[in-house]
Amino acid sequence: MYSKPVRPVLVVIAHGSRDPRHAATVHALVRRVRSLRPGLRVETGFLDFNIPSVHGVLESLAAEGVRDVVALPLLLTRAFHAKADIPAVLRDAPPRLRIRQAEVLGPSPLLLSALERRLYEAGLTSADKSSTGVVLASAGSSDPEAIAVIAEIAREWRHTGWCAVRPAFASASLPRTEDAVRELRELGCARVAVAPYVLAPGFLPDRIARGAAEADVLAEVLGPAPEVARVLLERYDAARTPALAAVGA
């Protein structure tokens, strides 16, 4: 009798934080992913600060007899964690596991939709777009590739009808959120909104919020927005195709 192939387990790899809001938001996002794909097993592991650790999750899966895993970095850009930390953790996984590392979440048109969802939830309407300048506020990175991606997202988003869109960074790079807010004021935008391009609350998102003190609108973090959950499933589906080589193969 023909048996349906077992789908790989999706292991979502989050950074982790001392801030309890971070883990709570990650778990809320994972619950939404499960609701969108009933029957898909989704586990969560953290690189630091929270439990279970990624290594612990992988050890448990191997002990259960799981064979195939898709490891998905819960990251918006391909910076240090995606390029170094996560591959290192996966190389130390139990050898019986076949692990494919999925791509990071961004960039994606769905993430732009999630950003707009958060701005509208914060009080803007589609009629406000042409008179509103937006600060695309990310956590920041010392990786030039990651910074270039944020700048390109801002340029792309500007073409959807906003008065202007400027990137800003909470760490490692400039400008800061407050500087971008002032720039948009000087540009003549009738109102200024700050859209945090971050997944969960924590130290750097709080810094973004403080930098938005002079803005008219501050959106919430992306969190468990349905569009974000859909991106996770897109990355999972792409990674489980045979064309992607298994980690360590």
CSV table of N, CA and C in Angstrom, one decimal, residues 17-141:
chain,number,residue,atom,x,y,z
A,17,SER,N,15.5,36.4,24.0
A,17,SER,CA,15.7,37.7,24.7
A,17,SER,C,15.4,37.6,26.2
A,18,ARG,N,16.0,38.4,27.0
A,18,ARG,CA,15.6,38.5,28.4
A,18,ARG,C,14.2,39.1,28.6
A,19,ASP,N,13.7,39.8,27.6
A,19,ASP,CA,12.4,40.4,27.7
A,19,ASP,C,11.4,39.3,27.4
A,20,PRO,N,10.5,39.0,28.4
A,20,PRO,CA,9.5,38.0,28.3
A,20,PRO,C,8.5,38.2,27.1
A,21,ARG,N,8.4,39.4,26.7
A,21,ARG,CA,7.5,39.7,25.5
A,21,ARG,C,8.0,39.1,24.3
A,22,HIS,N,9.3,38.9,24.2
A,22,HIS,CA,9.9,38.3,22.9
A,22,HIS,C,9.4,36.9,22.7
A,23,ALA,N,9.6,36.0,23.7
A,23,ALA,CA,9.2,34.6,23.6
A,23,ALA,C,7.7,34.5,23.4
A,24,ALA,N,6.9,35.3,24.2
A,24,ALA,CA,5.5,35.3,24.1
A,24,ALA,C,5.0,35.6,22.6
A,25,THR,N,5.7,36.5,22.0
A,25,THR,CA,5.3,36.9,20.6
A,25,THR,C,5.7,35.8,19.6
A,26,VAL,N,6.9,35.2,19.8
A,26,VAL,CA,7.3,34.1,19.0
A,26,VAL,C,6.3,33.0,19.1
A,27,HIS,N,5.9,32.6,20.3
A,27,HIS,CA,5.0,31.5,20.4
A,27,HIS,C,3.6,31.8,19.8
A,28,ALA,N,3.2,33.1,19.9
A,28,ALA,CA,2.0,33.5,19.2
A,28,ALA,C,2.0,33.3,17.7
A,29,LEU,N,3.2,33.7,17.2
A,29,LEU,CA,3.4,33.6,15.7
A,29,LEU,C,3.4,32.1,15.3
A,30,VAL,N,4.0,31.3,16.1
A,30,VAL,CA,4.1,29.8,15.8
A,30,VAL,C,2.7,29.2,15.9
A,31,ARG,N,1.9,29.7,16.9
A,31,ARG,CA,0.5,29.2,16.9
A,31,ARG,C,-0.3,29.6,15.7
A,32,ARG,N,-0.1,30.7,15.2
A,32,ARG,CA,-0.7,31.1,13.9
A,32,ARG,C,-0.3,30.3,12.7
A,33,VAL,N,1.0,30.0,12.7
A,33,VAL,CA,1.5,29.1,11.6
A,33,VAL,C,0.8,27.7,11.7
A,34,ARG,N,0.7,27.2,12.9
A,34,ARG,CA,0.0,25.9,13.1
A,34,ARG,C,-1.4,26.0,12.6
A,35,SER,N,-2.1,27.1,12.9
A,35,SER,CA,-3.5,27.2,12.5
A,35,SER,C,-3.7,27.3,11.0
A,36,LEU,N,-2.7,27.8,10.3
A,36,LEU,CA,-2.8,27.9,8.9
A,36,LEU,C,-2.4,26.6,8.2
A,37,ARG,N,-1.7,25.7,8.9
A,37,ARG,CA,-1.3,24.5,8.2
A,37,ARG,C,-1.5,23.3,9.3
A,38,PRO,N,-2.8,23.0,9.5
A,38,PRO,CA,-3.1,21.9,10.4
A,38,PRO,C,-2.3,20.6,10.0
A,39,GLY,N,-1.8,19.9,10.9
A,39,GLY,CA,-1.1,18.7,10.6
A,39,GLY,C,0.4,18.9,10.5
A,40,LEU,N,0.9,20.1,10.3
A,40,LEU,CA,2.3,20.3,10.2
A,40,LEU,C,2.8,20.5,11.6
A,41,ARG,N,3.8,19.7,11.9
A,41,ARG,CA,4.4,19.8,13.3
A,41,ARG,C,5.4,21.0,13.3
A,42,VAL,N,5.2,21.9,14.2
A,42,VAL,CA,6.1,23.1,14.3
A,42,VAL,C,6.6,23.2,15.7
A,43,GLU,N,7.9,23.2,15.8
A,43,GLU,CA,8.6,23.4,17.1
A,43,GLU,C,9.4,24.7,17.1
A,44,THR,N,9.7,25.2,18.3
A,44,THR,CA,10.4,26.4,18.4
A,44,THR,C,11.6,26.2,19.3
A,45,GLY,N,12.8,26.7,18.8
A,45,GLY,CA,14.0,26.7,19.6
A,45,GLY,C,14.6,28.1,19.6
A,46,PHE,N,15.3,28.4,20.7
A,46,PHE,CA,16.0,29.7,20.8
A,46,PHE,C,17.5,29.6,20.8
A,47,LEU,N,18.1,30.6,20.2
A,47,LEU,CA,19.6,30.6,20.2
A,47,LEU,C,20.2,31.0,21.6
A,48,ASP,N,19.4,31.8,22.3
A,48,ASP,CA,20.0,32.3,23.6
A,48,ASP,C,18.8,32.8,24.5
A,49,PHE,N,19.1,32.9,25.8
A,49,PHE,CA,18.2,33.4,26.8
A,49,PHE,C,17.0,32.6,27.1
A,50,ASN,N,16.3,32.0,26.1
A,50,ASN,CA,15.1,31.3,26.4
A,50,ASN,C,15.3,29.8,26.1
A,51,ILE,N,14.3,29.0,26.7
A,51,ILE,CA,14.3,27.6,26.4
A,51,ILE,C,13.0,27.2,25.8
A,52,PRO,N,13.0,26.1,25.0
A,52,PRO,CA,14.1,25.2,24.7
A,52,PRO,C,15.1,25.8,23.8
A,53,SER,N,16.4,25.3,23.9
A,53,SER,CA,17.4,25.7,23.0
A,53,SER,C,17.2,25.0,21.7
A,54,VAL,N,17.8,25.5,20.6
A,54,VAL,CA,17.7,24.8,19.3
A,54,VAL,C,18.3,23.4,19.4
A,55,HIS,N,19.5,23.4,20.1
A,55,HIS,CA,20.1,22.0,20.2
A,55,HIS,C,19.2,21.1,20.9
A,56,GLY,N,18.6,21.5,22.0
A,56,GLY,CA,17.7,20.7,22.8
A,56,GLY,C,16.5,20.2,22.0
A,57,VAL,N,15.9,21.0,21.1
A,57,VAL,CA,14.8,20.6,20.3
A,57,VAL,C,15.3,19.6,19.3
A,58,LEU,N,16.4,19.8,18.7
A,58,LEU,CA,16.9,18.8,17.7
A,58,LEU,C,17.2,17.5,18.3
A,59,GLU,N,17.8,17.5,19.5
A,59,GLU,CA,18.1,16.3,20.2
A,59,GLU,C,16.8,15.5,20.5
A,60,SER,N,15.8,16.2,21.0
A,60,SER,CA,14.5,15.6,21.3
A,60,SER,C,13.9,15.0,20.0
A,61,LEU,N,13.9,15.7,18.9
A,61,LEU,CA,13.4,15.2,17.7
A,61,LEU,C,14.1,13.9,17.2
A,62,ALA,N,15.4,13.9,17.3
A,62,ALA,CA,16.2,12.7,16.9
A,62,ALA,C,15.9,11.6,17.8
A,63,ALA,N,15.7,11.8,19.1
A,63,ALA,CA,15.4,10.7,20.1
A,63,ALA,C,14.0,10.1,19.8
A,64,GLU,N,13.1,10.9,19.2
A,64,GLU,CA,11.8,10.4,18.9
A,64,GLU,C,11.8,9.6,17.6
A,65,GLY,N,12.9,9.7,16.8
A,65,GLY,CA,12.9,9.0,15.5
A,65,GLY,C,12.6,9.9,14.3
A,66,VAL,N,12.5,11.2,14.6
A,66,VAL,CA,12.3,12.1,13.4
A,66,VAL,C,13.5,12.1,12.5
A,67,ARG,N,13.3,12.1,11.2
A,67,ARG,CA,14.4,12.0,10.3
A,67,ARG,C,14.6,13.4,9.6
A,68,ASP,N,13.5,14.0,9.1
A,68,ASP,CA,13.7,15.2,8.3
A,68,ASP,C,13.2,16.5,9.0
A,69,VAL,N,14.0,17.5,8.9
A,69,VAL,CA,13.7,18.8,9.6
A,69,VAL,C,14.0,19.9,8.6
A,70,VAL,N,13.1,20.9,8.6
A,70,VAL,CA,13.4,22.2,8.0
A,70,VAL,C,13.6,23.2,9.1
A,71,ALA,N,14.8,23.8,9.2
A,71,ALA,CA,15.2,24.8,10.2
A,71,ALA,C,15.0,26.2,9.6
A,72,LEU,N,14.1,27.0,10.2
A,72,LEU,CA,13.8,28.2,9.6
A,72,LEU,C,14.2,29.4,10.6
A,73,PRO,N,15.2,30.2,10.2
A,73,PRO,CA,15.6,31.3,11.0
A,73,PRO,C,14.5,32.4,11.1
A,74,LEU,N,14.1,32.7,12.3
A,74,LEU,CA,13.1,33.8,12.4
A,74,LEU,C,13.8,35.1,12.4
A,75,LEU,N,14.3,35.4,11.2
A,75,LEU,CA,15.1,36.7,11.0
A,75,LEU,C,14.6,37.3,9.7
A,76,LEU,N,14.7,38.7,9.7
A,76,LEU,CA,14.2,39.4,8.6
A,76,LEU,C,15.3,39.7,7.5
A,77,THR,N,16.6,39.6,7.9
A,77,THR,CA,17.7,39.8,7.0
A,77,THR,C,18.7,38.7,7.2
A,78,ARG,N,19.5,38.5,6.1
A,78,ARG,CA,20.6,37.6,6.2
A,78,ARG,C,21.9,38.2,6.8
A,79,ALA,N,21.9,38.4,8.1
A,79,ALA,CA,23.0,39.0,8.8
A,79,ALA,C,23.8,37.9,9.5
A,80,PHE,N,24.5,38.2,10.6
A,80,PHE,CA,25.4,37.3,11.2
A,80,PHE,C,24.8,36.0,11.7
A,81,HIS,N,23.6,36.2,12.3
A,81,HIS,CA,23.0,35.0,12.9
A,81,HIS,C,22.6,34.0,11.8
A,82,ALA,N,22.1,34.5,10.7
A,82,ALA,CA,21.7,33.6,9.6
A,82,ALA,C,22.9,33.0,8.9
A,83,LYS,N,24.0,33.7,8.8
A,83,LYS,CA,25.2,33.3,8.1
A,83,LYS,C,26.2,32.4,8.9
A,84,ALA,N,26.2,32.6,10.2
A,84,ALA,CA,27.2,32.0,11.1
A,84,ALA,C,26.6,31.2,12.2
A,85,ASP,N,25.8,31.9,13.1
A,85,ASP,CA,25.4,31.2,14.3
A,85,ASP,C,24.5,30.0,14.0
A,86,ILE,N,23.5,30.2,13.2
A,86,ILE,CA,22.5,29.1,13.0
A,86,ILE,C,23.2,28.0,12.2
A,87,PRO,N,23.9,28.2,11.1
A,87,PRO,CA,24.6,27.0,10.5
A,87,PRO,C,25.5,26.3,11.5
A,88,ALA,N,26.2,27.0,12.4
A,88,ALA,CA,27.0,26.3,13.4
A,88,ALA,C,26.2,25.4,14.3
A,89,VAL,N,25.1,25.9,14.8
A,89,VAL,CA,24.2,25.1,15.6
A,89,VAL,C,23.7,23.9,14.9
A,90,LEU,N,23.3,24.1,13.6
A,90,LEU,CA,22.8,22.9,12.9
A,90,LEU,C,23.9,21.9,12.6
A,91,ARG,N,25.1,22.3,12.4
A,91,ARG,CA,26.2,21.3,12.2
A,91,ARG,C,26.4,20.4,13.4
A,92,ASP,N,26.0,20.9,14.6
A,92,ASP,CA,26.2,20.1,15.8
A,92,ASP,C,24.9,19.3,16.1
A,93,ALA,N,24.0,19.3,15.2
A,93,ALA,CA,22.8,18.5,15.4
A,93,ALA,C,23.1,17.0,15.3
A,94,PRO,N,22.2,16.2,15.9
A,94,PRO,CA,22.4,14.7,15.8
A,94,PRO,C,22.5,14.3,14.4
A,95,PRO,N,23.5,13.4,14.0
A,95,PRO,CA,23.8,13.1,12.6
A,95,PRO,C,22.6,12.4,11.9
A,96,ARG,N,21.7,11.8,12.7
A,96,ARG,CA,20.6,11.0,12.0
A,96,ARG,C,19.6,12.0,11.4
A,97,LEU,N,19.6,13.3,11.8
A,97,LEU,CA,18.7,14.2,11.2
A,97,LEU,C,19.2,14.7,9.9
A,98,ARG,N,18.2,14.8,8.9
A,98,ARG,CA,18.5,15.5,7.7
A,98,ARG,C,17.9,16.9,7.8
A,99,ILE,N,18.7,17.9,7.8
A,99,ILE,CA,18.2,19.2,8.1
A,99,ILE,C,18.5,20.1,6.9
A,100,ARG,N,17.4,20.8,6.5
A,100,ARG,CA,17.5,21.9,5.4
A,100,ARG,C,17.3,23.2,6.1
A,101,GLN,N,18.2,24.1,5.9
A,101,GLN,CA,18.0,25.5,6.4
A,101,GLN,C,17.2,26.3,5.4
A,102,ALA,N,16.1,26.8,5.9
A,102,ALA,CA,15.3,27.7,5.0
A,102,ALA,C,15.9,29.1,5.0
A,103,GLU,N,15.4,29.9,4.0
A,103,GLU,CA,15.8,31.2,3.9
A,103,GLU,C,15.2,32.1,5.0
A,104,VAL,N,15.8,33.2,5.3
A,104,VAL,CA,15.3,34.2,6.2
A,104,VAL,C,14.0,34.7,5.6
A,105,LEU,N,13.2,35.4,6.4
A,105,LEU,CA,11.8,35.8,6.0
A,105,LEU,C,11.9,37.0,5.0
A,106,GLY,N,12.8,37.9,5.1
A,106,GLY,CA,12.8,39.0,4.2
A,106,GLY,C,13.8,39.0,3.1
A,107,PRO,N,13.6,39.8,2.1
A,107,PRO,CA,12.4,40.6,1.8
A,107,PRO,C,11.3,39.8,1.3
A,108,SER,N,10.1,40.3,1.4
A,108,SER,CA,8.9,39.6,0.9
A,108,SER,C,7.8,40.7,0.8
A,109,PRO,N,7.0,40.6,-0.3
A,109,PRO,CA,5.8,41.5,-0.4
A,109,PRO,C,4.9,41.3,0.7
A,110,LEU,N,4.8,40.1,1.2
A,110,LEU,CA,3.9,39.9,2.4
A,110,LEU,C,4.3,40.7,3.6
A,111,LEU,N,5.6,40.8,3.8
A,111,LEU,CA,6.1,41.6,4.9
A,111,LEU,C,5.7,43.1,4.8
A,112,LEU,N,5.7,43.6,3.5
A,112,LEU,CA,5.3,45.0,3.3
A,112,LEU,C,3.8,45.1,3.6
A,113,SER,N,3.0,44.1,3.3
A,113,SER,CA,1.6,44.0,3.6
A,113,SER,C,1.4,44.0,5.1
A,114,ALA,N,2.3,43.3,5.8
A,114,ALA,CA,2.2,43.3,7.3
A,114,ALA,C,2.5,44.6,7.9
A,115,LEU,N,3.5,45.3,7.3
A,115,LEU,CA,3.8,46.6,7.8
A,115,LEU,C,2.7,47.6,7.7
A,116,GLU,N,2.0,47.5,6.5
A,116,GLU,CA,0.9,48.4,6.3
A,116,GLU,C,-0.3,48.0,7.2
A,117,ARG,N,-0.5,46.7,7.4
A,117,ARG,CA,-1.5,46.3,8.4
A,117,ARG,C,-1.3,47.0,9.7
A,118,ARG,N,-0.1,46.9,10.2
A,118,ARG,CA,0.2,47.5,11.5
A,118,ARG,C,0.0,49.0,11.5
A,119,LEU,N,0.4,49.7,10.4
A,119,LEU,CA,0.1,51.2,10.4
A,119,LEU,C,-1.3,51.5,10.4
A,120,TYR,N,-2.1,50.7,9.6
A,120,TYR,CA,-3.6,51.0,9.6
A,120,TYR,C,-4.2,50.7,11.0
A,121,GLU,N,-3.7,49.6,11.6
A,121,GLU,CA,-4.2,49.3,13.0
A,121,GLU,C,-3.9,50.5,14.0
A,122,ALA,N,-2.8,51.2,13.7
A,122,ALA,CA,-2.4,52.3,14.5
A,122,ALA,C,-3.1,53.6,14.2
A,123,GLY,N,-4.0,53.6,13.2
A,123,GLY,CA,-4.8,54.7,13.0
A,123,GLY,C,-4.8,55.3,11.6
A,124,LEU,N,-3.8,55.0,10.8
A,124,LEU,CA,-3.8,55.5,9.4
A,124,LEU,C,-4.8,54.8,8.5
A,125,THR,N,-5.1,55.5,7.4
A,125,THR,CA,-6.0,54.9,6.4
A,125,THR,C,-5.3,54.9,5.1
A,126,SER,N,-5.8,54.2,4.1
A,126,SER,CA,-5.2,54.3,2.8
A,126,SER,C,-5.3,55.7,2.2
A,127,ALA,N,-6.2,56.5,2.6
A,127,ALA,CA,-6.3,57.9,2.1
A,127,ALA,C,-5.2,58.7,2.6
A,128,ASP,N,-4.5,58.3,3.7
A,128,ASP,CA,-3.4,59.1,4.3
A,128,ASP,C,-2.1,58.9,3.6
A,129,LYS,N,-2.0,57.9,2.7
A,129,LYS,CA,-0.7,57.4,2.2
A,129,LYS,C,0.1,58.6,1.6
A,130,SER,N,-0.6,59.3,0.7
A,130,SER,CA,0.2,60.3,-0.1
A,130,SER,C,0.7,61.4,0.7
A,131,SER,N,0.1,61.7,1.9
A,131,SER,CA,0.6,62.8,2.7
A,131,SER,C,1.4,62.3,4.0
A,132,THR,N,1.7,61.0,4.0
A,132,THR,CA,2.4,60.5,5.2
A,132,THR,C,3.8,60.0,4.8
A,133,GLY,N,4.7,60.4,5.6
A,133,GLY,CA,6.1,59.9,5.5
A,133,GLY,C,6.3,58.7,6.5
A,134,VAL,N,6.9,57.7,6.1
A,134,VAL,CA,7.1,56.5,6.9
A,134,VAL,C,8.6,56.3,7.2
A,135,VAL,N,8.9,56.0,8.4
A,135,VAL,CA,10.2,55.5,8.8
A,135,VAL,C,10.2,54.0,8.9
A,136,LEU,N,10.9,53.4,8.1
A,136,LEU,CA,11.1,51.9,8.2
A,136,LEU,C,12.2,51.6,9.2
A,137,ALA,N,11.8,51.3,10.4
A,137,ALA,CA,12.8,51.2,11.5
A,137,ALA,C,13.2,49.8,11.8
A,138,SER,N,14.4,49.5,11.5
A,138,SER,CA,14.8,48.1,11.7
A,138,SER,C,15.8,48.1,12.9
A,139,ALA,N,16.1,46.8,13.4
A,139,ALA,CA,17.0,46.7,14.5
A,139,ALA,C,18.4,47.2,14.2
A,140,GLY,N,18.9,47.0,12.9
A,140,GLY,CA,20.2,47.4,12.6
A,140,GLY,C,21.2,46.3,12.5
A,141,SER,N,22.3,46.4,11.8
A,141,SER,CA,23.2,45.4,11.6
A,141,SER,C,24.6,46.0,11.2
